[in-house]
DNA sequence: TTTCATGTTCAGCA
DNA sequence: GTGCTGAACATGAA
């Protein structure tokens, strides 16, 4: 479920708990999570480094590695790359106490740890990913990596006009366009539904049919919805009561008019919307 | 036992 | 090249 706000929360989590710490050991508990790098090389590249910075675009997180010992100094280090797939999250454990993001699952702490980064002070950072759709890897240059994947600008930093122009350059239904990471990076299924609900736009509307007001609203709500979620540390329960997210379930009712929500597959993804107030 | 899930990528077709 | 559909990936919950 991690979309942009959750990954931003993970980024801050790393910044808060792990930045500046030296990694003395890396454990790869499930090699399938690694993307394009053998476990030995992944481990060798990271052990002995400090985590020295973080970078995020859309749902992609990069952590800068800085060599600590003299032999490695001056050598260009790759970045640690993390993608959280559908079920990924981080936890940090110090003196037997485990901290998990609001978003994470603390009921079965070790069940899906795929990579563990151990620090010199005996604390450690765990990358959890139940379904193995996520990825961990090494990237020489995050910009090139994102470019090669045709990733669009980040949804929280893209400016209004470029966003609207990019939207208008696409054809088809609005919802699949919002989910297209090459248009804007970071919007996932849940927040796409939320933006459309807040703007009262039907998810199957063609982009070409949207009015100027619709486009302006989408930009404003994209920023609002994502920023509001970041601001509550991705604890969705704290989002405003009029958000669709609280009733985004079978038999859920529209927060505005209490109409039974429609559930429909649009662009291959389960979509919730109010058949009365979204059109 | 079967269906479904919040992400991404790719094949195939128009 | 774009748009659209469906499948695949792996796991567990309902």
PDB file of N, CA and C in Angstrom, chain A residues 3-5 59 154-156 158 163-164 167 174-181 183-203 205 210 213-229 239 242-245 248 256 271-274 277-279:
ATOM      1  N   UNK A   3       2.244   4.410  -0.876  1.00  0.00           N
ATOM      2  CA  UNK A   3       2.241   5.382  -1.964  1.00  0.00           C
ATOM      3  C   UNK A   3       3.170   6.517  -1.525  1.00  0.00           C
ATOM      4  N   UNK A   4       3.142   7.613  -2.219  1.00  0.00           N
ATOM      5  CA  UNK A   4       4.088   8.689  -1.922  1.00  0.00           C
ATOM      6  C   UNK A   4       4.157   9.068  -0.442  1.00  0.00           C
ATOM      7  N   UNK A   5       3.034   9.319   0.229  1.00  0.00           N
ATOM      8  CA  UNK A   5       3.137   9.783   1.619  1.00  0.00           C
ATOM      9  C   UNK A   5       3.797   8.747   2.534  1.00  0.00           C
ATOM     10  N   UNK A  59       7.423   6.905  -5.349  1.00  0.00           N
ATOM     11  CA  UNK A  59       7.465   5.824  -4.366  1.00  0.00           C
ATOM     12  C   UNK A  59       8.848   5.212  -4.243  1.00  0.00           C
ATOM     13  N   UNK A 154       8.001  14.388  -9.131  1.00  0.00           N
ATOM     14  CA  UNK A 154       7.347  13.989  -7.892  1.00  0.00           C
ATOM     15  C   UNK A 154       6.038  14.755  -7.701  1.00  0.00           C
ATOM     16  N   UNK A 155       5.026  14.040  -7.260  1.00  0.00           N
ATOM     17  CA  UNK A 155       3.693  14.642  -7.151  1.00  0.00           C
ATOM     18  C   UNK A 155       3.637  15.762  -6.114  1.00  0.00           C
ATOM     19  N   UNK A 156       4.554  15.773  -5.172  1.00  0.00           N
ATOM     20  CA  UNK A 156       4.511  16.828  -4.145  1.00  0.00           C
ATOM     21  C   UNK A 156       5.343  18.045  -4.521  1.00  0.00           C
ATOM     22  N   UNK A 158       5.946  18.862  -8.097  1.00  0.00           N
ATOM     23  CA  UNK A 158       5.642  19.329  -9.443  1.00  0.00           C
ATOM     24  C   UNK A 158       4.823  20.622  -9.342  1.00  0.00           C
ATOM     25  N   UNK A 163       2.114  20.249 -14.356  1.00  0.00           N
ATOM     26  CA  UNK A 163       1.213  19.143 -14.033  1.00  0.00           C
ATOM     27  C   UNK A 163       0.000  19.143 -14.966  1.00  0.00           C
ATOM     28  N   UNK A 164      -0.593  20.302 -15.122  1.00  0.00           N
ATOM     29  CA  UNK A 164      -1.796  20.395 -15.944  1.00  0.00           C
ATOM     30  C   UNK A 164      -1.470  20.095 -17.409  1.00  0.00           C
ATOM     31  N   UNK A 167      -0.978  16.388 -17.768  1.00  0.00           N
ATOM     32  CA  UNK A 167      -2.285  15.724 -17.752  1.00  0.00           C
ATOM     33  C   UNK A 167      -2.955  15.822 -19.124  1.00  0.00           C
ATOM     34  N   UNK A 174      -9.335   9.403 -16.668  1.00  0.00           N
ATOM     35  CA  UNK A 174      -8.511  10.160 -15.729  1.00  0.00           C
ATOM     36  C   UNK A 174      -7.824   9.276 -14.694  1.00  0.00           C
ATOM     37  N   UNK A 175      -8.530   8.272 -14.194  1.00  0.00           N
ATOM     38  CA  UNK A 175      -7.902   7.496 -13.118  1.00  0.00           C
ATOM     39  C   UNK A 175      -6.628   6.765 -13.553  1.00  0.00           C
ATOM     40  N   UNK A 176      -6.662   6.006 -14.651  1.00  0.00           N
ATOM     41  CA  UNK A 176      -5.411   5.363 -15.082  1.00  0.00           C
ATOM     42  C   UNK A 176      -4.305   6.373 -15.384  1.00  0.00           C
ATOM     43  N   UNK A 177      -4.674   7.551 -15.862  1.00  0.00           N
ATOM     44  CA  UNK A 177      -3.664   8.568 -16.142  1.00  0.00           C
ATOM     45  C   UNK A 177      -2.984   9.013 -14.843  1.00  0.00           C
ATOM     46  N   UNK A 178      -3.786   9.199 -13.778  1.00  0.00           N
ATOM     47  CA  UNK A 178      -3.204   9.609 -12.496  1.00  0.00           C
ATOM     48  C   UNK A 178      -2.252   8.555 -11.950  1.00  0.00           C
ATOM     49  N   UNK A 179      -2.537   7.298 -12.264  1.00  0.00           N
ATOM     50  CA  UNK A 179      -1.702   6.206 -11.744  1.00  0.00           C
ATOM     51  C   UNK A 179      -0.444   5.994 -12.578  1.00  0.00           C
ATOM     52  N   UNK A 180      -0.399   6.618 -13.748  1.00  0.00           N
ATOM     53  CA  UNK A 180       0.759   6.456 -14.619  1.00  0.00           C
ATOM     54  C   UNK A 180       1.956   7.220 -14.040  1.00  0.00           C
ATOM     55  N   UNK A 181       2.948   6.495 -13.594  1.00  0.00           N
ATOM     56  CA  UNK A 181       4.075   7.109 -12.885  1.00  0.00           C
ATOM     57  C   UNK A 181       4.947   7.972 -13.790  1.00  0.00           C
ATOM     58  N   UNK A 183       3.651  10.157 -15.784  1.00  0.00           N
ATOM     59  CA  UNK A 183       2.966  11.447 -15.825  1.00  0.00           C
ATOM     60  C   UNK A 183       3.417  12.245 -14.597  1.00  0.00           C
ATOM     61  N   UNK A 184       3.108  11.722 -13.434  1.00  0.00           N
ATOM     62  CA  UNK A 184       3.555  12.281 -12.163  1.00  0.00           C
ATOM     63  C   UNK A 184       3.834  11.082 -11.266  1.00  0.00           C
ATOM     64  N   UNK A 185       4.907  11.145 -10.500  1.00  0.00           N
ATOM     65  CA  UNK A 185       5.313   9.985  -9.705  1.00  0.00           C
ATOM     66  C   UNK A 185       4.806  10.062  -8.277  1.00  0.00           C
ATOM     67  N   UNK A 186       4.172   8.999  -7.819  1.00  0.00           N
ATOM     68  CA  UNK A 186       3.828   8.898  -6.406  1.00  0.00           C
ATOM     69  C   UNK A 186       2.380   8.600  -6.096  1.00  0.00           C
ATOM     70  N   UNK A 187       1.479   8.852  -7.058  1.00  0.00           N
ATOM     71  CA  UNK A 187       0.060   8.610  -6.802  1.00  0.00           C
ATOM     72  C   UNK A 187      -0.234   7.118  -6.990  1.00  0.00           C
ATOM     73  N   UNK A 188      -0.850   6.525  -5.998  1.00  0.00           N
ATOM     74  CA  UNK A 188      -1.248   5.121  -6.081  1.00  0.00           C
ATOM     75  C   UNK A 188      -2.755   5.012  -6.090  1.00  0.00           C
ATOM     76  N   UNK A 189      -3.232   3.791  -6.019  1.00  0.00           N
ATOM     77  CA  UNK A 189      -4.654   3.535  -6.189  1.00  0.00           C
ATOM     78  C   UNK A 189      -5.525   4.250  -5.157  1.00  0.00           C
ATOM     79  N   UNK A 190      -5.100   4.212  -3.906  1.00  0.00           N
ATOM     80  CA  UNK A 190      -5.924   4.773  -2.833  1.00  0.00           C
ATOM     81  C   UNK A 190      -6.032   6.296  -2.928  1.00  0.00           C
ATOM     82  N   UNK A 191      -4.891   6.959  -3.105  1.00  0.00           N
ATOM     83  CA  UNK A 191      -4.939   8.425  -3.142  1.00  0.00           C
ATOM     84  C   UNK A 191      -5.474   8.955  -4.467  1.00  0.00           C
ATOM     85  N   UNK A 192      -5.384   8.161  -5.524  1.00  0.00           N
ATOM     86  CA  UNK A 192      -6.029   8.560  -6.779  1.00  0.00           C
ATOM     87  C   UNK A 192      -7.540   8.627  -6.553  1.00  0.00           C
ATOM     88  N   UNK A 193      -8.084   7.606  -5.903  1.00  0.00           N
ATOM     89  CA  UNK A 193      -9.520   7.620  -5.601  1.00  0.00           C
ATOM     90  C   UNK A 193      -9.885   8.818  -4.719  1.00  0.00           C
ATOM     91  N   UNK A 194      -9.011   9.107  -3.758  1.00  0.00           N
ATOM     92  CA  UNK A 194      -9.286  10.208  -2.832  1.00  0.00           C
ATOM     93  C   UNK A 194      -9.320  11.553  -3.556  1.00  0.00           C
ATOM     94  N   UNK A 195      -8.337  11.791  -4.400  1.00  0.00           N
ATOM     95  CA  UNK A 195      -8.294  13.055  -5.154  1.00  0.00           C
ATOM     96  C   UNK A 195      -9.538  13.226  -6.002  1.00  0.00           C
ATOM     97  N   UNK A 196      -9.916  12.150  -6.685  1.00  0.00           N
ATOM     98  CA  UNK A 196     -11.079  12.224  -7.569  1.00  0.00           C
ATOM     99  C   UNK A 196     -12.346  12.457  -6.764  1.00  0.00           C
ATOM    100  N   UNK A 197     -12.433  11.828  -5.618  1.00  0.00           N
ATOM    101  CA  UNK A 197     -13.596  12.027  -4.751  1.00  0.00           C
ATOM    102  C   UNK A 197     -13.671  13.473  -4.275  1.00  0.00           C
ATOM    103  N   UNK A 198     -12.556  14.004  -3.809  1.00  0.00           N
ATOM    104  CA  UNK A 198     -12.544  15.381  -3.314  1.00  0.00           C
ATOM    105  C   UNK A 198     -12.926  16.377  -4.415  1.00  0.00           C
ATOM    106  N   UNK A 199     -12.561  16.055  -5.640  1.00  0.00           N
ATOM    107  CA  UNK A 199     -12.881  16.955  -6.760  1.00  0.00           C
ATOM    108  C   UNK A 199     -14.224  16.610  -7.402  1.00  0.00           C
ATOM    109  N   UNK A 200     -14.872  15.586  -6.914  1.00  0.00           N
ATOM    110  CA  UNK A 200     -16.172  15.134  -7.446  1.00  0.00           C
ATOM    111  C   UNK A 200     -16.076  14.765  -8.923  1.00  0.00           C
ATOM    112  N   UNK A 201     -14.969  14.181  -9.284  1.00  0.00           N
ATOM    113  CA  UNK A 201     -14.774  13.775 -10.679  1.00  0.00           C
ATOM    114  C   UNK A 201     -14.933  12.258 -10.785  1.00  0.00           C
ATOM    115  N   UNK A 202     -15.720  11.832 -11.723  1.00  0.00           N
ATOM    116  CA  UNK A 202     -15.921  10.397 -11.966  1.00  0.00           C
ATOM    117  C   UNK A 202     -14.626   9.801 -12.504  1.00  0.00           C
ATOM    118  N   UNK A 203     -14.175   8.657 -11.956  1.00  0.00           N
ATOM    119  CA  UNK A 203     -12.876   8.107 -12.363  1.00  0.00           C
ATOM    120  C   UNK A 203     -12.790   7.687 -13.827  1.00  0.00           C
ATOM    121  N   UNK A 205     -14.091   9.484 -16.316  1.00  0.00           N
ATOM    122  CA  UNK A 205     -14.117  10.652 -17.215  1.00  0.00           C
ATOM    123  C   UNK A 205     -12.875  10.666 -18.087  1.00  0.00           C
ATOM    124  N   UNK A 210     -12.243  17.051 -19.184  1.00  0.00           N
ATOM    125  CA  UNK A 210     -12.141  17.784 -17.926  1.00  0.00           C
ATOM    126  C   UNK A 210     -12.113  19.284 -18.185  1.00  0.00           C
ATOM    127  N   UNK A 213     -11.532  24.061 -14.390  1.00  0.00           N
ATOM    128  CA  UNK A 213     -11.741  23.984 -12.937  1.00  0.00           C
ATOM    129  C   UNK A 213     -11.401  22.591 -12.411  1.00  0.00           C
ATOM    130  N   UNK A 214     -11.754  21.561 -13.175  1.00  0.00           N
ATOM    131  CA  UNK A 214     -11.419  20.191 -12.778  1.00  0.00           C
ATOM    132  C   UNK A 214      -9.909  20.022 -12.646  1.00  0.00           C
ATOM    133  N   UNK A 215      -9.194  20.529 -13.645  1.00  0.00           N
ATOM    134  CA  UNK A 215      -7.735  20.379 -13.663  1.00  0.00           C
ATOM    135  C   UNK A 215      -7.105  21.111 -12.483  1.00  0.00           C
ATOM    136  N   UNK A 216      -7.609  22.316 -12.221  1.00  0.00           N
ATOM    137  CA  UNK A 216      -7.091  23.087 -11.092  1.00  0.00           C
ATOM    138  C   UNK A 216      -7.367  22.350  -9.787  1.00  0.00           C
ATOM    139  N   UNK A 217      -8.554  21.787  -9.699  1.00  0.00           N
ATOM    140  CA  UNK A 217      -8.932  21.066  -8.487  1.00  0.00           C
ATOM    141  C   UNK A 217      -8.052  19.839  -8.292  1.00  0.00           C
ATOM    142  N   UNK A 218      -7.798  19.120  -9.361  1.00  0.00           N
ATOM    143  CA  UNK A 218      -6.963  17.919  -9.248  1.00  0.00           C
ATOM    144  C   UNK A 218      -5.574  18.256  -8.734  1.00  0.00           C
ATOM    145  N   UNK A 219      -5.035  19.349  -9.241  1.00  0.00           N
ATOM    146  CA  UNK A 219      -3.709  19.749  -8.766  1.00  0.00           C
ATOM    147  C   UNK A 219      -3.771  20.075  -7.268  1.00  0.00           C
ATOM    148  N   UNK A 220      -4.759  20.885  -6.909  1.00  0.00           N
ATOM    149  CA  UNK A 220      -4.868  21.319  -5.509  1.00  0.00           C
ATOM    150  C   UNK A 220      -5.096  20.125  -4.582  1.00  0.00           C
ATOM    151  N   UNK A 221      -5.948  19.202  -5.002  1.00  0.00           N
ATOM    152  CA  UNK A 221      -6.252  18.058  -4.142  1.00  0.00           C
ATOM    153  C   UNK A 221      -5.112  17.049  -4.105  1.00  0.00           C
ATOM    154  N   UNK A 222      -4.399  16.934  -5.211  1.00  0.00           N
ATOM    155  CA  UNK A 222      -3.234  16.048  -5.207  1.00  0.00           C
ATOM    156  C   UNK A 222      -2.268  16.504  -4.115  1.00  0.00           C
ATOM    157  N   UNK A 223      -1.968  17.798  -4.129  1.00  0.00           N
ATOM    158  CA  UNK A 223      -1.033  18.333  -3.144  1.00  0.00           C
ATOM    159  C   UNK A 223      -1.616  18.220  -1.734  1.00  0.00           C
ATOM    160  N   UNK A 224      -2.884  18.553  -1.598  1.00  0.00           N
ATOM    161  CA  UNK A 224      -3.527  18.526  -0.281  1.00  0.00           C
ATOM    162  C   UNK A 224      -3.577  17.133   0.318  1.00  0.00           C
ATOM    163  N   UNK A 225      -4.081  16.207  -0.465  1.00  0.00           N
ATOM    164  CA  UNK A 225      -4.256  14.839   0.033  1.00  0.00           C
ATOM    165  C   UNK A 225      -2.901  14.243   0.415  1.00  0.00           C
ATOM    166  N   UNK A 226      -1.921  14.403  -0.468  1.00  0.00           N
ATOM    167  CA  UNK A 226      -0.609  13.812  -0.196  1.00  0.00           C
ATOM    168  C   UNK A 226       0.070  14.510   0.981  1.00  0.00           C
ATOM    169  N   UNK A 227      -0.012  15.840   1.001  1.00  0.00           N
ATOM    170  CA  UNK A 227       0.660  16.577   2.077  1.00  0.00           C
ATOM    171  C   UNK A 227      -0.020  16.321   3.426  1.00  0.00           C
ATOM    172  N   UNK A 228      -1.343  16.282   3.419  1.00  0.00           N
ATOM    173  CA  UNK A 228      -2.063  15.993   4.670  1.00  0.00           C
ATOM    174  C   UNK A 228      -1.646  14.634   5.228  1.00  0.00           C
ATOM    175  N   UNK A 229      -1.458  13.680   4.328  1.00  0.00           N
ATOM    176  CA  UNK A 229      -1.093  12.335   4.778  1.00  0.00           C
ATOM    177  C   UNK A 229       0.333  12.303   5.310  1.00  0.00           C
ATOM    178  N   UNK A 239      -6.621  11.296   9.139  1.00  0.00           N
ATOM    179  CA  UNK A 239      -6.995  12.157   8.016  1.00  0.00           C
ATOM    180  C   UNK A 239      -8.396  12.727   8.241  1.00  0.00           C
ATOM    181  N   UNK A 242     -13.990  13.767   6.327  1.00  0.00           N
ATOM    182  CA  UNK A 242     -14.723  13.775   5.060  1.00  0.00           C
ATOM    183  C   UNK A 242     -13.946  13.062   3.953  1.00  0.00           C
ATOM    184  N   UNK A 243     -12.871  12.393   4.309  1.00  0.00           N
ATOM    185  CA  UNK A 243     -12.101  11.660   3.295  1.00  0.00           C
ATOM    186  C   UNK A 243     -12.756  10.314   2.984  1.00  0.00           C
ATOM    187  N   UNK A 244     -12.670   9.955   1.718  1.00  0.00           N
ATOM    188  CA  UNK A 244     -13.177   8.666   1.242  1.00  0.00           C
ATOM    189  C   UNK A 244     -12.426   7.496   1.875  1.00  0.00           C
ATOM    190  N   UNK A 245     -11.175   7.726   2.206  1.00  0.00           N
ATOM    191  CA  UNK A 245     -10.292   6.644   2.648  1.00  0.00           C
ATOM    192  C   UNK A 245     -10.868   5.880   3.847  1.00  0.00           C
ATOM    193  N   UNK A 248     -13.462   3.419   2.402  1.00  0.00           N
ATOM    194  CA  UNK A 248     -13.069   2.796   1.136  1.00  0.00           C
ATOM    195  C   UNK A 248     -13.064   1.284   1.318  1.00  0.00           C
ATOM    196  N   UNK A 256     -20.334  12.352   2.053  1.00  0.00           N
ATOM    197  CA  UNK A 256     -21.143  13.551   1.795  1.00  0.00           C
ATOM    198  C   UNK A 256     -22.633  13.250   1.795  1.00  0.00           C
ATOM    199  N   UNK A 271     -11.581   0.371  -7.917  1.00  0.00           N
ATOM    200  CA  UNK A 271     -11.851   1.802  -7.756  1.00  0.00           C
ATOM    201  C   UNK A 271     -13.133   2.002  -6.956  1.00  0.00           C
ATOM    202  N   UNK A 272     -13.075   2.886  -5.981  1.00  0.00           N
ATOM    203  CA  UNK A 272     -14.254   3.229  -5.165  1.00  0.00           C
ATOM    204  C   UNK A 272     -14.656   4.661  -5.497  1.00  0.00           C
ATOM    205  N   UNK A 273     -15.912   4.867  -5.722  1.00  0.00           N
ATOM    206  CA  UNK A 273     -16.372   6.236  -5.950  1.00  0.00           C
ATOM    207  C   UNK A 273     -17.858   6.353  -5.643  1.00  0.00           C
ATOM    208  N   UNK A 274     -18.291   7.605  -5.460  1.00  0.00           N
ATOM    209  CA  UNK A 274     -19.697   7.864  -5.187  1.00  0.00           C
ATOM    210  C   UNK A 274     -20.412   8.097  -6.523  1.00  0.00           C
ATOM    211  N   UNK A 277     -22.265  11.893  -6.352  1.00  0.00           N
ATOM    212  CA  UNK A 277     -21.598  13.198  -6.368  1.00  0.00           C
ATOM    213  C   UNK A 277     -20.350  13.255  -7.229  1.00  0.00           C
ATOM    214  N   UNK A 278     -19.926  12.149  -7.799  1.00  0.00           N
ATOM    215  CA  UNK A 278     -18.801  12.219  -8.740  1.00  0.00           C
ATOM    216  C   UNK A 278     -19.328  12.038 -10.161  1.00  0.00           C
ATOM    217  N   UNK A 279     -19.079  13.020 -10.995  1.00  0.00           N
ATOM    218  CA  UNK A 279     -19.549  12.892 -12.380  1.00  0.00           C
ATOM    219  C   UNK A 279     -18.670  13.684 -13.317  1.00  0.00           C
TER     220      UNK A 279
END
